[in-house]
Short mmCIF file of C-alpha atoms in Angstrom, two decimals:
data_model
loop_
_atom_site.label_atom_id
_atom_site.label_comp_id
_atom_site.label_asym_id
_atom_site.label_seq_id
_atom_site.Cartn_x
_atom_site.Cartn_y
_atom_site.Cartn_z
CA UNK A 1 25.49 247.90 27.01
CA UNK A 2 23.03 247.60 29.96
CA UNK A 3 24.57 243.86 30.83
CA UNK A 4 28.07 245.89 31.83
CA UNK A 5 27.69 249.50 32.36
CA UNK A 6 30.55 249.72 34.07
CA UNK A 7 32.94 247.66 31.79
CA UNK A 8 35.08 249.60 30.01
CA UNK A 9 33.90 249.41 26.23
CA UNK A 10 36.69 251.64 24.55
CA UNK A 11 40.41 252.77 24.60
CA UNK A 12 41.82 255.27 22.33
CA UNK A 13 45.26 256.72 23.23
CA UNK A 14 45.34 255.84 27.15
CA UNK A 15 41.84 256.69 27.62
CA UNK A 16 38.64 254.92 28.19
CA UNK A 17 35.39 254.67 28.29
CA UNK A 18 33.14 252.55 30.22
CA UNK A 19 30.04 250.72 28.17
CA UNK A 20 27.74 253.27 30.13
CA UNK A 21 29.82 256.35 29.29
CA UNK A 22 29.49 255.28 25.69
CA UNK A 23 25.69 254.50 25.78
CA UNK A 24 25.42 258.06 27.26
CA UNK A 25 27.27 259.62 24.95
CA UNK A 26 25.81 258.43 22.23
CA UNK A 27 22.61 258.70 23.26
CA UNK A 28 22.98 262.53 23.71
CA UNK A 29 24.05 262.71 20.09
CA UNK A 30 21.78 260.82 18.93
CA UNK A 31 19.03 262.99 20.37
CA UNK A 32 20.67 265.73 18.72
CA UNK A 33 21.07 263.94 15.09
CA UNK A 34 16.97 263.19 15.14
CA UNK A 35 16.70 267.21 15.77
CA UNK A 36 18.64 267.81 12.73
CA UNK A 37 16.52 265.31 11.14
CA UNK A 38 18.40 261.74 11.19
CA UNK A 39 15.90 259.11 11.46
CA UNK A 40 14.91 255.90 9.93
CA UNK A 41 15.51 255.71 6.09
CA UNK A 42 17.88 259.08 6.21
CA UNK A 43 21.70 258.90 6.25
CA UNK A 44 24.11 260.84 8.42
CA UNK A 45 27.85 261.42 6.80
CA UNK A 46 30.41 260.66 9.38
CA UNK A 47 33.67 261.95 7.97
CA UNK A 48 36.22 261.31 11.39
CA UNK A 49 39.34 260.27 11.56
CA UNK A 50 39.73 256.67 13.21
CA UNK A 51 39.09 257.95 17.23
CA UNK A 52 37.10 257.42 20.24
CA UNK A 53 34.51 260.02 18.70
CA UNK A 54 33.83 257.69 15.46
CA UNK A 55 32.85 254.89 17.54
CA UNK A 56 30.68 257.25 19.87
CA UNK A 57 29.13 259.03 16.45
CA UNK A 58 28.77 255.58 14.70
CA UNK A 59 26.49 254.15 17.77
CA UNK A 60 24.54 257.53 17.99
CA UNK A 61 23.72 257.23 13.76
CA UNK A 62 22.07 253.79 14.60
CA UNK A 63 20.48 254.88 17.64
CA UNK A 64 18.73 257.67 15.61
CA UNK A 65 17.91 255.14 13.36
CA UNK A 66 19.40 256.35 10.43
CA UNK A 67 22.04 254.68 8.46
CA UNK A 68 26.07 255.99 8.81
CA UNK A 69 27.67 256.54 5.62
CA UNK A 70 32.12 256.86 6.60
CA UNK A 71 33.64 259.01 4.60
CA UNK A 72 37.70 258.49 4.81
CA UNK A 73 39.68 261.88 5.55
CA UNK A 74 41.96 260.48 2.95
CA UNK A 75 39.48 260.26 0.02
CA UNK A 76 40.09 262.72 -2.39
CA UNK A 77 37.29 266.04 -2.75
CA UNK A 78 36.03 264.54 -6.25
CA UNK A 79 35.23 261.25 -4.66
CA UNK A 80 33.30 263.10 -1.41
CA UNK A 81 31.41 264.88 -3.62
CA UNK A 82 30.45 261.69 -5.56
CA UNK A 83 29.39 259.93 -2.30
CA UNK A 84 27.39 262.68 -0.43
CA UNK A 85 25.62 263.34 -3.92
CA UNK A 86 24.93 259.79 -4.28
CA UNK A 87 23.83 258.77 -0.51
CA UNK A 88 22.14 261.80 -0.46
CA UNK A 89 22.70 262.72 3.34
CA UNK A 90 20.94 265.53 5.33
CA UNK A 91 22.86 265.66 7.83
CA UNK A 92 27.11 265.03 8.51
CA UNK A 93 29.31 264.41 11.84
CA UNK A 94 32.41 265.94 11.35
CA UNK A 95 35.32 267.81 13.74
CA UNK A 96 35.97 271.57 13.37
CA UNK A 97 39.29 270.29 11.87
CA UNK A 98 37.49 268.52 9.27
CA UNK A 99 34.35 270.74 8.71
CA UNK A 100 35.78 272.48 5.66
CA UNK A 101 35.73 269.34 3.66
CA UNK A 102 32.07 269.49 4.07
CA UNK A 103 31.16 273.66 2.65
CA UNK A 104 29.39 273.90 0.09
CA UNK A 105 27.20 270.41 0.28
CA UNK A 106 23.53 270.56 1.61
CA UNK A 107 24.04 269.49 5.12
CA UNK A 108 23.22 270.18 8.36
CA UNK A 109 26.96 269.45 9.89
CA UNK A 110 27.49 268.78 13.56
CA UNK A 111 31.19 268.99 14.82
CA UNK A 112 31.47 265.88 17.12
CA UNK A 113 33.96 267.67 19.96
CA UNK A 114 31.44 270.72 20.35
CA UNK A 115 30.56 271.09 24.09
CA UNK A 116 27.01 271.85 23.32
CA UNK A 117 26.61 268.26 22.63
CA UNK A 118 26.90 267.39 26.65
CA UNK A 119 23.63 269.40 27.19
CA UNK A 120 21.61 267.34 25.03
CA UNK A 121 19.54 264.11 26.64
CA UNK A 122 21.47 260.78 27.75
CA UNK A 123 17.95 259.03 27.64
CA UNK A 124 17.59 257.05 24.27
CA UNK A 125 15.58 258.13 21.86
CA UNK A 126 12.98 255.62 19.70
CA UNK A 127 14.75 251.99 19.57
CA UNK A 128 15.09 251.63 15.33
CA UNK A 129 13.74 248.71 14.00
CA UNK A 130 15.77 245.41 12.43
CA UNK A 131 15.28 246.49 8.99
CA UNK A 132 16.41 249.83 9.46
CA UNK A 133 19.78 250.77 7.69
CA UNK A 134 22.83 250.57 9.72
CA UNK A 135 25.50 252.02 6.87
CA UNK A 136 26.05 252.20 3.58
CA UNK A 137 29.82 251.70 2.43
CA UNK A 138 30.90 252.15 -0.93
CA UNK A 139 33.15 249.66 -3.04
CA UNK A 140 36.86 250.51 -4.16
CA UNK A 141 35.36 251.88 -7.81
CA UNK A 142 38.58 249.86 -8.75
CA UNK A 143 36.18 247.95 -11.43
CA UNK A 144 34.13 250.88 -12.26
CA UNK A 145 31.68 253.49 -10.73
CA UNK A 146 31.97 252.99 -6.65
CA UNK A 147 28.40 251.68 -5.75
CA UNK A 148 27.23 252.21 -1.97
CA UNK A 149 26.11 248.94 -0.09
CA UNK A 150 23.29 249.45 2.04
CA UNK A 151 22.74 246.80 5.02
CA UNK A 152 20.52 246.79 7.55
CA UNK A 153 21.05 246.42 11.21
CA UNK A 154 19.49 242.82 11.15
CA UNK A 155 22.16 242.11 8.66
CA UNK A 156 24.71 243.20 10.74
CA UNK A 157 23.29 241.30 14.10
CA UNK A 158 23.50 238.45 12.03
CA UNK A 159 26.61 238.35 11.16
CA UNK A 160 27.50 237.03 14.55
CA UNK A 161 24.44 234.41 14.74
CA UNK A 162 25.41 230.71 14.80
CA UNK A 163 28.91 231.87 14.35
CA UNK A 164 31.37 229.66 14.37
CA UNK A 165 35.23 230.47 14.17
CA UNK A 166 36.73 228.26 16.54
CA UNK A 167 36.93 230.45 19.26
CA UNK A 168 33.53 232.25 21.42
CA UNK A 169 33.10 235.65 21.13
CA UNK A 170 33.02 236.70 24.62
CA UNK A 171 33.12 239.24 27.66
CA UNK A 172 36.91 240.09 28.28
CA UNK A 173 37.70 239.58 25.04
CA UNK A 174 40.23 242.61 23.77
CA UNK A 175 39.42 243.59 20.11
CA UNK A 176 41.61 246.21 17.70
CA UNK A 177 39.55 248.38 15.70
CA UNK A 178 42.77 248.66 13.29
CA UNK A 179 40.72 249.24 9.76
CA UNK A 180 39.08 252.45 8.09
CA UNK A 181 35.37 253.11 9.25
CA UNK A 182 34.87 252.97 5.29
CA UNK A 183 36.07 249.21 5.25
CA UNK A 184 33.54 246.52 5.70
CA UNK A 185 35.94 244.46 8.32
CA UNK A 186 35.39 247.49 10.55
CA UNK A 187 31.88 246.35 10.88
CA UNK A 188 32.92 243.18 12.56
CA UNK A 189 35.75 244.66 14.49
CA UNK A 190 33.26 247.12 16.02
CA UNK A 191 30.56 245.13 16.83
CA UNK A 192 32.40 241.77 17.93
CA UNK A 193 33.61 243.80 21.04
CA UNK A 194 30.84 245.89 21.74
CA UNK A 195 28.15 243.15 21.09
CA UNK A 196 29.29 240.83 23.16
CA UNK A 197 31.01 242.93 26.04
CA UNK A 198 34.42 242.76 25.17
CA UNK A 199 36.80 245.90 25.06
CA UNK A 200 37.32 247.62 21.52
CA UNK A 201 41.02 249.20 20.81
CA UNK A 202 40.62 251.83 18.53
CA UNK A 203 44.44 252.36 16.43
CA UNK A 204 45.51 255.11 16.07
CA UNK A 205 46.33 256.18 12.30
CA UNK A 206 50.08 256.59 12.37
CA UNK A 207 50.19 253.11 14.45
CA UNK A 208 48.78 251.38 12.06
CA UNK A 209 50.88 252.62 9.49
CA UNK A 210 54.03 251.36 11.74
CA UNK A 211 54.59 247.34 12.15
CA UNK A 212 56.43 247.54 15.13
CA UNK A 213 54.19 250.63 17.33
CA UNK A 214 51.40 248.36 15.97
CA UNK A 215 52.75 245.39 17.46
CA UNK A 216 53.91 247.10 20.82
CA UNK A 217 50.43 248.04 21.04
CA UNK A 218 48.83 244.58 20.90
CA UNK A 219 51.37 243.47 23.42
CA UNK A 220 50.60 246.62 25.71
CA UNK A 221 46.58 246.45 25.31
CA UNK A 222 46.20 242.21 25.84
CA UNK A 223 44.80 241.67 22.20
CA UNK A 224 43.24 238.57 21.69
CA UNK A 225 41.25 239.21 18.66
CA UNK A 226 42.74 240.47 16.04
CA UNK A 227 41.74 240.82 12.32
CA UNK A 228 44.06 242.00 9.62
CA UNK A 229 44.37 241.39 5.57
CA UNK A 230 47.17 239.22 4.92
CA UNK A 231 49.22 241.55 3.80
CA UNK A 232 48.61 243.69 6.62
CA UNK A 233 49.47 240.62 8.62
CA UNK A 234 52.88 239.78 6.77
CA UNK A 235 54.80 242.80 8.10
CA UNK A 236 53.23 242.44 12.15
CA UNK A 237 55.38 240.19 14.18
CA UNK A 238 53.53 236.97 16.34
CA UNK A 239 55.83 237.02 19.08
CA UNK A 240 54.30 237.68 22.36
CA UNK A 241 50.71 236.69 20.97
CA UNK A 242 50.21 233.57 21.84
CA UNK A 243 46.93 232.80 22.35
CA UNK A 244 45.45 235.82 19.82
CA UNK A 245 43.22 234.65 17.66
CA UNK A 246 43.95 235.91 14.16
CA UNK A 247 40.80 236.51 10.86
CA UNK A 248 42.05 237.18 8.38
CA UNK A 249 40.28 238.07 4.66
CA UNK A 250 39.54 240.40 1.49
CA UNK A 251 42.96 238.91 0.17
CA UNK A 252 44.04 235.32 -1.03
CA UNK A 253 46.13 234.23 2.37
CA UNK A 254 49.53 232.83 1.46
CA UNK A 255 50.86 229.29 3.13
CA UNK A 256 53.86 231.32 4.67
CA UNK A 257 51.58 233.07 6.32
CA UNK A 258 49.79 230.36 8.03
CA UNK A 259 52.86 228.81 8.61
CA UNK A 260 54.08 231.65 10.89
CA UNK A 261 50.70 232.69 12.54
CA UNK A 262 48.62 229.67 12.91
CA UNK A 263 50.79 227.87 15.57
CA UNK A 264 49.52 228.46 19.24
CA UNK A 265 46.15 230.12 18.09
CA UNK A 266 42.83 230.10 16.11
CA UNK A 267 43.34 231.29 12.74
CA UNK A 268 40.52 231.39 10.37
CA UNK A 269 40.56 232.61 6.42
CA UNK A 270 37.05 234.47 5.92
CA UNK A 271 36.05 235.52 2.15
CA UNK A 272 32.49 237.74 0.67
CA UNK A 273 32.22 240.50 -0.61
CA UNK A 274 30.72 244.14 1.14
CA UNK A 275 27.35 243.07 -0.31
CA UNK A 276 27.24 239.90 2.39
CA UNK A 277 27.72 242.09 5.65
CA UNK A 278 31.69 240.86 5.32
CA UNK A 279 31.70 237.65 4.52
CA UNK A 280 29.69 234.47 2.74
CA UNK A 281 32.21 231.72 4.09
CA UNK A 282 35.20 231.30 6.48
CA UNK A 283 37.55 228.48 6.43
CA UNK A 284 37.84 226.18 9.68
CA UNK A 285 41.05 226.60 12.11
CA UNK A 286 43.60 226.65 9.75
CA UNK A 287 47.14 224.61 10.64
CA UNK A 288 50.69 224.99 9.26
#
């Protein structure tokens, strides 16, 4: 963040925010999370909708150095209860909107939009160490009991060493954050803009849900890194994206679908389970 402060990092709905806005704002929640008791080896519940406030809470968790655990507005009560009881976090960033979800549960809760939050310090508080947690996501439960993944933020820096996809990850670059905060490919969404000083588009729910406001949207923003499932892929039109490279993974990619994106831009395949930080393997450039 200190290589461009005054690139803009973020856009949610028409608004932005440069890389030093975020820094500051995350710092100041960050100094408030380690008053509530986030540090290293605790975990903070973030349950937020998909917003410019996620991002800003997600970078304040790790600044703290305690590991985020996302909790999807969409999960059922049953399976929040299962997670918070499980992770066993002290404290939770939530909105007022949301803050109900979170009564009765042993937590110190902190509603993200609550002005009191400008007062606290922009400084940073104690850098956390590589082997500190960064998150803990939990599998699907589609095979059984749902089993949070813990990875540390070494794991997730390295996710981007040596990396090579056929394309540099790069200032300028324009990323979509299009996937839940409680989906692994967020990870590399987030952290391939903000890493390397590119620009992170954070999708709005009901675009995502919508091929065509989706698609308007990478035409309006200048996407040119985009990762999707294949599926998710299948329904999004390439016209007008020349040039945007496409990753796609957690689903077997069909030939039609590399037949229709992979002209005119990098396409990779990329494959590993939530235990791997993403992924174990990715396939070279792939062509029609």
């Amino acid at each position: 963040m200190g290589r461009t402060p005054d690139a803009v990092a973020l856009t949610f709905e028409g608004e932005s925010m440069t890389y030093r806005e975020l820094d500051e704002a995350a710092n100041r929640l960050a100094n408030l999370l380690v008053e509530c008791g986030a540090g290293p080896g605790q975990v903070v519940a973030l349950l937020l909708s998909r917003s410019a406030e996620a991002v800003v809470a997600i970078v304040a968790v790790l600044k703290s150095g305690a590991a985020y655990l996302p909790i999807d507005p969409a999960l059922p009560g049953a399976r929040v209860e299962f997670m918070v009881a499980d992770a066993g976090p002290r404290v939770a960033v939530t909105t007022a909107e949301l803050a109900g979800r979170l009564a009765g549960f042993d937590l110190t809760v902190v509603d993200v939009g609550d002005p009191a939050v400008a007062g606290w310090p922009s400084s940073a508080p104690a850098a956390p160490g590589p082997s500190d947690l960064a998150h803990i996501i939990y599998t699907s439960g589609t095979t059984g009991v749902p089993k949070g993944v813990a990875v540390s933020q070494h794991n997730v820096a390295q996710l981007f060493d040596g990396l090579d996809l056929g394309f540099a990850l790069s200032a300028g670059q324009v990323w979509t954050q299009f996937h839940s905060y409680a989906f692994d490919f967020s990870v590399w969404e987030i952290w391939g803009a903000l890493l390397h000083g590119g620009r992170l588009v954070v999708v709005p729910e009901a675009v995502s849900r919508s091929a065509e406001e989706f698609h308007a949207l990478l035409i309006r923003e200048g996407v040119t890194v985009l990762t999707q499932t294949p599926s998710a892929a299948a329904v999004v039109s390439a016209e007008g994206l020349d040039g945007t490279a496409l990753v796609v993974g957690a689903e077997p990619c069909p030939p039609e679908l590399v037949d229709r994106w992979a002209p005119g831009r990098v396409m990779v395949n990329v494959y590993g389970p939530t235990e791997t930080t993403m992924w174990v393997s990715h396939s070279t450039p792939l062509t029609p």
